[in-house]
Amino acid sequence: MENKEINYYKLSEELDEISKIINSMSDLFFSGFSKLINKDKEVLDKVIEGFSQSLIREVVQKGLQNLKKSVFNEDDFTALTIAVLTLQGSFHDALYDNVENLIGIKVNELIDSENKIDFNDYEKDTVVILSNIRNWLISIAIGGFNDLTSDSLESFEQVLDTIETIPVLKRLSVLLRGMTSEFLDVLSTDVDDKSKLQLRWMDLWVRAYVLTLKKRLSINSRPISGKLRLISIQNHIHRHFMTIIFNGILENKKEKIYVEVELSKYLADLVPIQEFWTLFNQDYQEFFDALNKSIVIDIIKGELRDNSILNIKEYKLSGDTFNLLEYLKSAFKNNSLKSMKIQPIDRHTVHFKIPILVDKKNVKEKILEIGEHKIPLKYYNQLSIKKQQIQLEDKIFGEIRFDNGWYCKPLTVLGPQVVYCSSIKSDGKESLVYPVLKERSSKILRR
């Protein structure tokens, strides 16, 4: 009898081949393009062959052939970046195209825009800064992640401080700050095998590089209004930045759309993460109230972006409440809930997600059963003061995701009580460090 359990090695032959090429490419970034040996050059030849029927075949072929010869021009690394992004995007799209066959889940995709890529010009001073960052990234790729030193990373600190003051470079600054912080953390600890991180590091490098190109990518969006019901919360944190994501369903007369409301803050080293969590609660109290009390939010004016993020410009709490369990049952009935594919630059398997509502009885020993398929249940609760245990009740709302294999990320457990699985829990103590620092900094500025 065929084994229906899904894992990394049960992908289709096409997906398995793409994933192997991507992993092999990460080896080159780790060791460095100045140290390519014959087997490394064979990897580049495979990539060139894979693009033989592509519209960008000439660009990829020229760039990668030059890298094989140790000719390191900016255009060649741009070609390399395009090749990696295309491979990752193909893998991402293939997961969506094959998810029903692979794990029996139907995707109701919201087809709203042409998903075209628009570009805008940067200011001249910004172009110069981006060029310097691009050259720094190229130097890392030439030498390899394995040759990174604390000195080379700390010398980049001044550039990071500069780009954090430029609003249009916010995404790049957050990415680079997180990437360099991770490099420094690994260098300062006894990590025997840094190569375990090489695939993630290549992903970060590629995203950072494409954000330094001369034209700024714009995100497609459309005006939207309707009633928003928040259903879960997630947190993403690195040393200098924190993002809170409210997952919700935006409903109007035409459709029900699975959306994200994203809220972010820069962090200070001296302030505990939990104090920033408290600040989020204070600054966005109405959103937390809407989540915790199941209050409907009237979106009067908003923008829905291609990456499913809802940018709220004008809203009000309606005063109406809803039963979260019953609403989710109705939203998932007849596969009526629509999801969005993200913009091309972000098409990576780690961003693959499909909302799902399952019965408790389908979860056994941290394994979710969907028909004959079995998918591991993974639960992440970063930096929680008191670890939240999943208490399986009647239903579990979560996301089917992919990271070297399928898994289900539970977000909300529903039953006699509602448990949000991915939030940082405050210990109830009053925030102390941040108010003191804020008060002292204000005195310094008055002097």
XYZ file of C-alpha atoms in Angstrom:
447
model
C 0.000 0.000 0.000
C 1.305 3.461 -0.888
C 2.522 5.551 2.045
C 0.427 8.734 2.116
C 2.556 10.500 4.721
C 3.877 13.735 3.256
C 7.492 14.720 3.724
C 10.295 16.438 1.846
C 11.035 13.353 -0.235
C 7.419 12.745 -1.321
C 7.316 15.788 -3.572
C 6.768 15.435 -7.275
C 9.885 14.713 -9.332
C 9.862 18.265 -10.730
C 9.669 19.897 -7.293
C 12.298 17.589 -5.861
C 14.705 18.516 -8.673
C 14.129 22.267 -8.167
C 14.697 21.963 -4.419
C 17.968 20.090 -4.935
C 19.250 22.771 -7.323
C 18.327 25.535 -4.849
C 20.152 23.706 -2.040
C 23.195 23.235 -4.255
C 23.192 26.952 -5.074
C 23.322 27.750 -1.357
C 26.560 25.714 -1.127
C 28.183 28.141 -3.560
C 27.199 31.153 -1.453
C 28.567 29.460 1.647
C 31.984 28.612 0.257
C 32.210 31.712 -1.980
C 32.213 32.271 -5.716
C 35.979 32.931 -5.688
C 36.532 29.289 -4.673
C 34.431 27.386 -7.182
C 35.587 23.863 -7.935
C 34.421 21.617 -10.764
C 31.349 20.275 -8.974
C 30.293 23.852 -8.153
C 30.589 24.822 -11.801
C 28.429 21.815 -12.685
C 25.698 23.291 -10.455
C 25.825 26.544 -12.441
C 25.658 24.537 -15.672
C 22.494 22.831 -14.394
C 20.930 26.203 -13.680
C 21.866 27.483 -17.135
C 20.328 24.349 -18.653
C 17.160 24.846 -16.608
C 16.703 28.307 -18.124
C 17.303 27.149 -21.723
C 13.652 27.733 -22.654
C 13.177 30.846 -20.517
C 12.810 34.411 -21.768
C 15.741 35.382 -19.544
C 18.015 32.548 -20.736
C 20.591 34.883 -22.321
C 20.913 37.017 -19.182
C 21.267 33.972 -16.905
C 23.670 32.185 -19.253
C 25.993 35.176 -19.650
C 26.024 35.998 -15.934
C 26.606 32.465 -14.689
C 29.233 31.697 -17.333
C 31.166 34.756 -16.139
C 30.902 33.609 -12.523
C 32.309 30.234 -13.563
C 35.337 32.095 -14.987
C 35.696 34.182 -11.795
C 34.609 37.324 -13.625
C 32.765 39.277 -10.951
C 30.735 42.086 -12.452
C 27.634 43.582 -10.864
C 25.474 42.474 -13.802
C 26.588 38.873 -13.290
C 25.471 38.856 -9.651
C 22.214 40.471 -10.715
C 21.717 37.581 -13.170
C 22.508 35.131 -10.357
C 19.936 36.812 -8.112
C 17.280 36.671 -10.832
C 17.997 32.963 -11.355
C 17.642 32.122 -7.654
C 14.460 34.202 -7.283
C 12.958 32.512 -10.341
C 13.751 29.023 -9.040
C 12.298 29.813 -5.629
C 9.226 31.401 -7.200
C 8.690 28.365 -9.421
C 8.830 26.085 -6.390
C 6.396 28.325 -4.499
C 3.913 28.458 -7.393
C 4.159 24.726 -7.996
C 3.198 24.081 -4.371
C -0.006 26.068 -4.881
C -0.678 24.355 -8.188
C -0.205 20.865 -6.752
C -1.365 21.185 -3.151
C -4.714 19.520 -3.850
C -3.044 16.475 -5.368
C -0.286 16.381 -2.758
C -2.274 16.799 0.458
C -5.904 16.993 -0.615
C -6.563 20.699 0.110
C -8.318 22.955 -2.388
C -7.136 26.537 -2.786
C -9.703 29.205 -3.540
C -7.419 31.875 -4.955
C -8.419 35.509 -5.201
C -7.464 36.619 -8.694
C -7.617 40.361 -8.404
C -4.700 41.952 -10.209
C -2.449 41.201 -13.138
C 0.398 40.732 -10.654
C 2.591 42.970 -12.762
C 5.722 44.539 -11.336
C 5.988 48.319 -11.352
C 9.179 50.251 -10.670
C 9.742 53.722 -9.270
C 12.844 55.911 -9.269
C 14.901 56.551 -6.129
C 16.435 59.867 -5.186
C 20.042 60.251 -6.414
C 21.526 60.116 -2.891
C 19.596 56.929 -2.188
C 20.877 55.332 -5.413
C 24.475 55.921 -4.221
C 23.754 54.294 -0.846
C 22.103 51.322 -2.535
C 25.108 50.891 -4.824
C 27.439 50.745 -1.797
C 25.220 48.136 -0.134
C 25.095 46.095 -3.337
C 28.901 46.115 -3.574
C 29.107 44.982 0.058
C 26.729 42.093 -0.652
C 28.759 41.123 -3.719
C 31.937 41.048 -1.623
C 30.203 38.651 0.796
C 29.161 36.357 -2.057
C 32.681 36.361 -3.538
C 34.323 35.490 -0.220
C 31.516 33.250 1.043
C 29.462 33.197 4.233
C 32.043 30.910 5.808
C 34.669 33.665 5.656
C 32.581 36.361 7.335
C 34.257 38.128 10.261
C 32.925 40.317 13.036
C 35.077 43.215 11.823
C 33.599 43.163 8.311
C 30.075 43.111 9.718
C 30.606 45.765 12.385
C 32.135 48.113 9.796
C 28.757 48.025 8.036
C 27.004 49.376 11.136
C 27.216 53.022 10.027
C 25.501 52.194 6.732
C 22.696 50.448 8.619
C 22.240 53.497 10.842
C 21.942 55.660 7.722
C 19.390 53.601 5.825
C 17.185 53.285 8.905
C 16.508 57.021 8.554
C 15.247 56.652 4.957
C 11.553 55.663 4.923
C 11.558 54.082 1.435
C 14.356 51.739 2.562
C 12.575 50.498 5.678
C 12.151 46.960 4.400
C 15.784 46.746 3.289
C 17.039 48.163 6.583
C 15.025 45.673 8.635
C 16.227 42.797 6.464
C 19.877 43.819 6.609
C 19.760 44.523 10.339
C 18.285 41.106 10.998
C 20.725 39.390 8.641
C 23.855 41.009 10.086
C 22.616 40.418 13.642
C 22.198 36.740 12.850
C 25.680 36.571 11.316
C 27.170 38.208 14.424
C 25.243 35.942 16.790
C 26.559 32.851 15.008
C 30.130 34.187 14.933
C 30.019 34.957 18.670
C 28.874 31.465 19.661
C 30.352 28.026 19.236
C 28.555 26.797 16.160
C 30.390 23.778 14.801
C 28.508 23.596 11.529
C 27.477 26.996 10.152
C 26.550 25.300 6.876
C 23.196 24.329 8.415
C 22.223 27.993 8.044
C 23.510 28.461 4.503
C 20.157 28.048 2.703
C 18.500 30.641 4.937
C 21.460 32.985 4.515
C 21.307 32.705 0.722
C 17.591 33.578 0.895
C 18.344 36.691 2.963
C 21.212 37.717 0.683
C 19.098 37.366 -2.465
C 16.176 39.397 -1.021
C 18.539 42.092 0.196
C 20.319 42.261 -3.166
C 17.146 42.660 -5.204
C 16.027 45.488 -2.896
C 19.239 47.395 -3.726
C 18.570 47.523 -7.455
C 18.284 50.927 -9.115
C 14.515 50.862 -9.416
C 12.177 50.550 -6.451
C 9.577 47.799 -6.581
C 6.044 48.969 -5.895
C 3.370 46.752 -4.380
C 0.106 46.481 -6.268
C -2.976 47.283 -4.229
C -6.659 48.029 -4.639
C -9.043 50.118 -2.531
C -11.336 48.026 -0.373
C -13.875 48.304 2.421
C -15.961 45.855 4.394
C -16.251 44.157 7.762
C -13.089 42.767 9.305
C -13.153 39.951 11.874
C -9.829 39.201 13.560
C -9.227 35.503 14.194
C -5.590 35.034 15.264
C -2.321 36.777 16.040
C 1.318 36.063 15.202
C 4.624 37.662 16.158
C 7.894 37.899 14.221
C 10.942 39.212 16.055
C 14.634 39.798 15.588
C 16.988 41.724 17.818
C 16.079 45.170 16.476
C 12.580 44.804 15.048
C 9.229 43.329 15.982
C 6.172 42.737 13.812
C 2.729 41.740 15.039
C 0.346 40.225 12.501
C -3.385 40.021 13.065
C -4.957 37.420 10.792
C -8.541 38.152 9.841
C -11.309 37.725 7.334
C -12.432 40.785 5.398
C -15.981 40.370 4.165
C -17.964 42.510 1.772
C -20.866 41.858 -0.571
C -18.649 40.077 -3.105
C -16.204 37.924 -1.145
C -14.538 36.726 2.038
C -10.767 37.254 1.940
C -8.096 35.933 4.304
C -5.975 38.995 5.182
C -3.187 40.172 7.459
C -2.940 43.441 9.398
C 0.738 44.140 10.027
C 2.020 46.371 12.851
C 5.731 46.978 13.466
C 8.140 48.660 15.890
C 11.896 49.085 16.138
C 13.294 47.558 19.332
C 15.886 48.865 21.782
C 18.514 46.491 23.187
C 17.984 47.568 26.794
C 14.217 47.054 26.799
C 12.783 43.548 27.336
C 10.666 42.224 24.464
C 7.664 41.872 26.781
C 7.639 45.627 27.397
C 7.294 46.247 23.675
C 4.451 43.738 23.662
C 2.806 45.888 26.343
C 3.397 48.984 24.191
C 1.729 47.278 21.235
C -1.280 46.608 23.448
C -1.397 50.269 24.449
C -0.849 51.739 20.974
C -3.276 49.398 19.220
C -5.687 48.679 22.040
C -8.734 48.709 19.755
C -7.280 45.930 17.613
C -6.456 43.792 20.641
C -9.954 44.434 22.000
C -11.449 43.450 18.650
C -9.482 40.208 18.728
C -10.055 39.287 22.357
C -13.737 40.296 22.435
C -14.623 39.228 18.859
C -15.727 42.742 17.855
C -16.377 43.456 14.180
C -14.217 46.246 12.710
C -15.791 48.396 9.999
C -13.112 49.109 7.384
C -14.261 52.417 5.893
C -11.170 52.958 3.752
C -8.409 50.449 3.162
C -5.961 49.023 0.633
C -5.529 45.325 -0.055
C -2.035 44.526 -1.298
C -0.909 41.617 -3.431
C 0.837 40.086 -0.432
C -2.580 39.861 1.359
C -1.696 42.694 3.763
C -4.617 44.983 4.557
C -3.456 48.568 4.973
C -6.142 50.257 7.077
C -6.562 53.993 6.539
C -9.926 54.603 8.229
C -11.897 52.305 10.509
C -14.150 52.109 13.541
C -15.212 49.407 15.961
C -18.799 48.590 15.022
C -19.939 47.427 18.454
C -21.237 44.200 16.900
C -19.735 40.955 18.141
C -19.568 37.522 16.576
C -19.111 33.912 17.633
C -15.615 33.072 16.409
C -16.148 29.326 16.136
C -19.430 29.603 14.259
C -18.093 32.326 11.971
C -15.048 30.276 11.011
C -17.251 27.273 10.281
C -19.353 29.381 7.920
C -16.287 31.008 6.312
C -14.767 27.643 5.452
C -18.071 26.128 4.331
C -18.090 25.228 0.620
C -14.519 26.513 0.301
C -15.790 30.109 0.187
C -12.759 31.733 1.894
C -10.367 33.246 -0.650
C -6.586 33.467 -0.351
C -4.076 35.586 -2.270
C -0.814 34.685 -3.948
C 1.918 37.061 -2.926
C 3.925 39.344 -5.208
C 6.687 37.751 -7.295
C 9.648 39.019 -5.236
C 8.321 37.235 -2.129
C 7.400 33.936 -3.765
C 9.337 31.525 -1.599
C 8.260 28.293 0.037
C 8.554 29.815 3.511
C 5.767 32.265 2.558
C 3.484 29.528 1.295
C 0.370 29.436 3.472
C -3.182 28.158 3.211
C -5.724 28.794 6.003
C -7.364 25.661 7.342
C -9.980 24.720 9.954
C -9.785 21.164 11.290
C -11.521 19.034 13.912
C -9.758 18.034 17.103
C -10.341 14.395 16.260
C -8.112 14.766 13.211
C -5.082 15.601 15.370
C -3.364 12.659 17.020
C -0.013 12.907 18.786
C 0.855 16.196 17.034
C -0.005 14.763 13.625
C -2.808 16.248 11.533
C -4.655 13.772 9.358
C -6.240 15.066 6.153
C -7.862 12.118 4.465
C -5.078 9.576 4.091
C -2.363 12.185 4.448
C -0.461 12.917 7.657
C 1.107 16.306 8.341
C 3.096 17.283 11.464
C 1.663 19.952 13.737
C 4.307 22.541 14.620
C 3.748 25.166 17.259
C 6.006 28.193 17.755
C 5.618 30.545 20.701
C 8.702 32.736 20.731
C 9.811 34.655 23.792
C 6.768 33.826 25.860
C 7.121 34.501 29.585
C 4.855 31.594 30.405
C 4.836 28.889 27.788
C 1.379 28.347 26.356
C 0.445 24.715 25.884
C -1.966 23.731 23.134
C -5.150 22.340 24.624
C -6.959 20.667 21.780
C -10.650 21.465 21.841
C -13.308 21.185 19.146
C -11.597 22.990 16.277
C -8.148 24.276 15.348
C -7.637 27.177 12.968
C -4.193 27.383 11.424
C -2.144 27.476 8.260
C -0.721 24.727 6.099
C 2.864 25.765 5.427
C 6.006 24.375 3.854
C 9.606 24.483 5.067
C 11.584 21.495 3.779
C 8.337 19.595 4.205
C 4.636 20.189 4.863
C 3.437 21.160 8.317
C 0.443 22.748 9.989
C 0.943 25.857 12.118
C -1.954 26.136 14.612
C -2.980 29.714 15.362
C -6.283 29.570 17.254
C -7.742 26.718 19.279
C -11.515 26.908 19.622
C -13.846 25.175 22.022
C -15.055 25.993 25.537
C -12.345 28.660 25.492
C -10.342 30.395 22.760
C -6.543 30.103 22.864
C -4.313 32.195 20.572
C -1.218 30.105 20.078
C 1.339 32.556 18.705
C 1.174 35.575 20.972
C 3.688 36.770 23.533
C 2.126 36.686 26.952
C 2.659 39.552 29.350
C 3.348 38.726 32.989
C 0.985 41.504 34.062
C 3.743 43.655 35.539
C 3.928 47.330 34.727
C 6.449 48.268 32.041
C 9.476 49.896 33.684
C 12.547 50.185 31.457
C 11.013 51.884 28.409
C 9.276 54.753 30.296
C 12.505 55.507 32.190
C 14.599 55.598 28.998
C 11.981 57.728 27.262
C 11.842 60.217 30.143
C 15.643 60.507 30.349
C 16.046 60.929 26.580
C 13.507 63.769 26.602
C 15.562 65.581 29.251
C 18.724 65.184 27.194
C 17.003 66.644 24.145
C 15.834 69.692 26.147
C 19.327 70.596 27.228
